[in-house]
PDB file of C-alpha atoms in Angstrom:
ATOM      1  CA  GLN A   1      98.249 100.765  85.049  1.00  0.00           C
ATOM      2  CA  VAL A   2     100.122 102.100  88.013  1.00  0.00           C
ATOM      3  CA  HIS A   3     103.493 100.497  88.850  1.00  0.00           C
ATOM      4  CA  LEU A   4     105.543 101.124  91.897  1.00  0.00           C
ATOM      5  CA  VAL A   5     109.210 100.263  91.552  1.00  0.00           C
ATOM      6  CA  GLU A   6     111.544  99.809  94.498  1.00  0.00           C
ATOM      7  CA  SER A   7     115.238 100.009  94.383  1.00  0.00           C
ATOM      8  CA  GLY A   8     118.166 100.379  96.747  1.00  0.00           C
ATOM      9  CA  GLY A   9     118.052  97.126  98.560  1.00  0.00           C
ATOM     10  CA  GLY A  10     121.179  94.971  99.209  1.00  0.00           C
ATOM     11  CA  SER A  11     123.440  93.414 101.762  1.00  0.00           C
ATOM     12  CA  VAL A  12     124.903  95.483 104.539  1.00  0.00           C
ATOM     13  CA  GLN A  13     126.619  94.704 107.800  1.00  0.00           C
ATOM     14  CA  ALA A  14     124.730  95.293 111.104  1.00  0.00           C
ATOM     15  CA  GLY A  15     125.045  98.910 112.094  1.00  0.00           C
ATOM     16  CA  GLY A  16     125.045 100.034 108.421  1.00  0.00           C
ATOM     17  CA  SER A  17     122.699 102.083 106.397  1.00  0.00           C
ATOM     18  CA  LEU A  18     120.651 101.758 103.257  1.00  0.00           C
ATOM     19  CA  ARG A  19     118.262 104.060 101.441  1.00  0.00           C
ATOM     20  CA  LEU A  20     115.366 102.540  99.593  1.00  0.00           C
ATOM     21  CA  SER A  21     113.513 104.384  96.805  1.00  0.00           C
ATOM     22  CA  CYS A  22     110.058 103.841  95.245  1.00  0.00           C
ATOM     23  CA  THR A  23     108.957 105.569  92.151  1.00  0.00           C
ATOM     24  CA  ALA A  24     105.438 105.527  90.565  1.00  0.00           C
ATOM     25  CA  SER A  25     105.316 104.788  86.802  1.00  0.00           C
ATOM     26  CA  GLU A  26     102.582 107.168  85.939  1.00  0.00           C
ATOM     27  CA  ASP A  27     101.790 110.765  86.755  1.00  0.00           C
ATOM     28  CA  ILE A  28      99.640 109.551  89.566  1.00  0.00           C
ATOM     29  CA  TYR A  29     101.934 110.327  92.407  1.00  0.00           C
ATOM     30  CA  ASP A  30     100.192 113.666  93.266  1.00  0.00           C
ATOM     31  CA  ASN A  31      96.906 111.782  93.645  1.00  0.00           C
ATOM     32  CA  PHE A  32      98.255 109.456  96.235  1.00  0.00           C
ATOM     33  CA  TYR A  33      96.941 110.026  99.705  1.00  0.00           C
ATOM     34  CA  CYS A  34      98.933 107.422 101.693  1.00  0.00           C
ATOM     35  CA  LEU A  35     102.381 106.017 100.978  1.00  0.00           C
ATOM     36  CA  GLY A  36     104.065 103.383 102.943  1.00  0.00           C
ATOM     37  CA  TRP A  37     106.762 100.886 103.320  1.00  0.00           C
ATOM     38  CA  PHE A  38     106.221  97.275 104.457  1.00  0.00           C
ATOM     39  CA  ARG A  39     108.369  94.323 104.768  1.00  0.00           C
ATOM     40  CA  GLN A  40     108.203  90.498 104.963  1.00  0.00           C
ATOM     41  CA  ALA A  41     110.743  88.251 106.437  1.00  0.00           C
ATOM     42  CA  PRO A  42     110.861  84.565 105.498  1.00  0.00           C
ATOM     43  CA  GLY A  43     108.182  82.642 107.314  1.00  0.00           C
ATOM     44  CA  LYS A  44     106.610  85.780 108.727  1.00  0.00           C
ATOM     45  CA  GLU A  45     103.630  87.864 107.618  1.00  0.00           C
ATOM     46  CA  ARG A  46     104.060  91.131 105.871  1.00  0.00           C
ATOM     47  CA  GLU A  47     104.174  94.012 108.324  1.00  0.00           C
ATOM     48  CA  GLY A  48     104.117  97.710 108.140  1.00  0.00           C
ATOM     49  CA  VAL A  49     107.268  99.788 108.624  1.00  0.00           C
ATOM     50  CA  ALA A  50     106.466 103.390 108.063  1.00  0.00           C
ATOM     51  CA  VAL A  51     103.757 105.422 106.312  1.00  0.00           C
ATOM     52  CA  ILE A  52     103.549 109.059 105.247  1.00  0.00           C
ATOM     53  CA  TYR A  53     100.488 111.118 104.364  1.00  0.00           C
ATOM     54  CA  ARG A  54     101.646 112.639 100.890  1.00  0.00           C
ATOM     55  CA  GLY A  55      99.846 115.910 101.325  1.00  0.00           C
ATOM     56  CA  SER A  56     100.712 116.860 104.948  1.00  0.00           C
ATOM     57  CA  GLY A  57     103.994 114.864 105.255  1.00  0.00           C
ATOM     58  CA  ASN A  58     102.856 113.430 108.571  1.00  0.00           C
ATOM     59  CA  THR A  59     104.585 110.082 109.277  1.00  0.00           C
ATOM     60  CA  GLN A  60     103.945 106.998 111.391  1.00  0.00           C
ATOM     61  CA  TYR A  61     106.487 104.335 112.338  1.00  0.00           C
ATOM     62  CA  ARG A  62     106.225 100.874 113.827  1.00  0.00           C
ATOM     63  CA  ASP A  63     107.948 100.605 117.080  1.00  0.00           C
ATOM     64  CA  PRO A  64     110.845  98.316 115.972  1.00  0.00           C
ATOM     65  CA  VAL A  65     112.228 101.003 113.523  1.00  0.00           C
ATOM     66  CA  LYS A  66     111.413 104.185 115.417  1.00  0.00           C
ATOM     67  CA  GLY A  67     114.541 106.365 115.697  1.00  0.00           C
ATOM     68  CA  ARG A  68     116.337 104.195 113.041  1.00  0.00           C
ATOM     69  CA  PHE A  69     114.278 104.542 109.918  1.00  0.00           C
ATOM     70  CA  THR A  70     113.004 107.643 108.168  1.00  0.00           C
ATOM     71  CA  ILE A  71     110.296 107.808 105.558  1.00  0.00           C
ATOM     72  CA  SER A  72     110.311 110.750 103.197  1.00  0.00           C
ATOM     73  CA  GLN A  73     109.252 111.823  99.750  1.00  0.00           C
ATOM     74  CA  ASP A  74     110.287 114.052  96.922  1.00  0.00           C
ATOM     75  CA  ASN A  75     107.193 115.155  95.122  1.00  0.00           C
ATOM     76  CA  SER A  76     109.122 116.752  92.287  1.00  0.00           C
ATOM     77  CA  LYS A  77     110.619 113.310  91.515  1.00  0.00           C
ATOM     78  CA  SER A  78     107.465 111.355  92.425  1.00  0.00           C
ATOM     79  CA  THR A  79     109.631 109.288  94.720  1.00  0.00           C
ATOM     80  CA  LEU A  80     109.197 107.849  98.115  1.00  0.00           C
ATOM     81  CA  TYR A  81     112.267 106.951 100.240  1.00  0.00           C
ATOM     82  CA  LEU A  82     113.123 104.953 103.235  1.00  0.00           C
ATOM     83  CA  GLN A  83     116.434 105.818 104.988  1.00  0.00           C
ATOM     84  CA  MET A  84     117.468 102.967 107.145  1.00  0.00           C
ATOM     85  CA  SER A  85     120.285 103.357 109.690  1.00  0.00           C
ATOM     86  CA  SER A  86     121.625 101.363 112.558  1.00  0.00           C
ATOM     87  CA  LEU A  87     120.428  98.247 110.740  1.00  0.00           C
ATOM     88  CA  LYS A  88     119.951  94.958 112.534  1.00  0.00           C
ATOM     89  CA  PRO A  89     119.870  91.355 111.350  1.00  0.00           C
ATOM     90  CA  GLU A  90     116.144  91.287 112.301  1.00  0.00           C
ATOM     91  CA  ASP A  91     115.608  94.016 109.655  1.00  0.00           C
ATOM     92  CA  THR A  92     116.240  91.391 106.944  1.00  0.00           C
ATOM     93  CA  ALA A  93     113.329  91.166 104.728  1.00  0.00           C
ATOM     94  CA  MET A  94     111.768  91.913 101.326  1.00  0.00           C
ATOM     95  CA  TYR A  95     110.785  95.619 101.470  1.00  0.00           C
ATOM     96  CA  TYR A  96     107.694  96.826  99.559  1.00  0.00           C
ATOM     97  CA  CYS A  97     106.370 100.176  98.937  1.00  0.00           C
ATOM     98  CA  ALA A  98     102.568 100.819  98.724  1.00  0.00           C
ATOM     99  CA  ALA A  99     100.264 103.618  97.796  1.00  0.00           C
ATOM    100  CA  ASP A 100      96.666 104.483  98.132  1.00  0.00           C
ATOM    101  CA  LEU A 101      94.326 107.158  96.868  1.00  0.00           C
ATOM    102  CA  GLY A 102      92.554 107.480 100.186  1.00  0.00           C
ATOM    103  CA  GLY A 103      91.580 105.816 103.604  1.00  0.00           C
ATOM    104  CA  TYR A 104      93.594 105.320 106.674  1.00  0.00           C
ATOM    105  CA  CYS A 105      97.434 105.173 106.122  1.00  0.00           C
ATOM    106  CA  SER A 106      97.830 102.852 109.044  1.00  0.00           C
ATOM    107  CA  LYS A 107      95.807 100.049 107.392  1.00  0.00           C
ATOM    108  CA  GLY A 108      97.479  96.800 106.528  1.00  0.00           C
ATOM    109  CA  PRO A 109      99.577  96.313 103.464  1.00  0.00           C
ATOM    110  CA  SER A 110      96.969  94.104 101.748  1.00  0.00           C
ATOM    111  CA  GLU A 111      94.452  96.945 101.907  1.00  0.00           C
ATOM    112  CA  TYR A 112      96.555  99.246  99.949  1.00  0.00           C
ATOM    113  CA  GLN A 113      95.569  99.805  96.304  1.00  0.00           C
ATOM    114  CA  TYR A 114      98.993  99.684  94.771  1.00  0.00           C
ATOM    115  CA  ARG A 115     102.015  97.672  95.913  1.00  0.00           C
ATOM    116  CA  GLY A 116     105.485  97.218  94.292  1.00  0.00           C
ATOM    117  CA  GLN A 117     107.325  94.034  93.652  1.00  0.00           C
ATOM    118  CA  GLY A 118     109.883  94.584  96.493  1.00  0.00           C
ATOM    119  CA  THR A 119     113.503  94.968  97.073  1.00  0.00           C
ATOM    120  CA  GLN A 120     115.605  92.701  99.211  1.00  0.00           C
ATOM    121  CA  VAL A 121     117.480  93.910 102.295  1.00  0.00           C
ATOM    122  CA  THR A 122     119.883  91.486 104.017  1.00  0.00           C
ATOM    123  CA  VAL A 123     121.677  92.608 107.258  1.00  0.00           C
ATOM    124  CA  PHE A 124     124.444  90.313 108.352  1.00  0.00           C
ATOM    125  CA  SER A 125     126.160  90.425 111.763  1.00  0.00           C
TER     126      SER A 125
END
């Protein structure tokens, strides 16, 4: 069974930074085609944040985080990262990583094959 484990969440003042990590539990990381970060704020639907094509390294970002967040990966550590800078209170949410063995990386979070349990990010003003 594949598990994705997120870490790195916490509380930070607006304007601050956090780096989230997501590690796969099995030696399946190299088989992933799409990897992504999603978030869900209280009372809102889960939304995409950023995705990366594991093989090519190509990335896509949602408009609200462009220029502030960076998705990256370390294949040697089977780890996905999300570097978040210039954080805003509206970035407060539970952040999830997800992975898929194929398909379109821009698809919705519920369409991803594997999803983690999430890590909470709280940004206070």
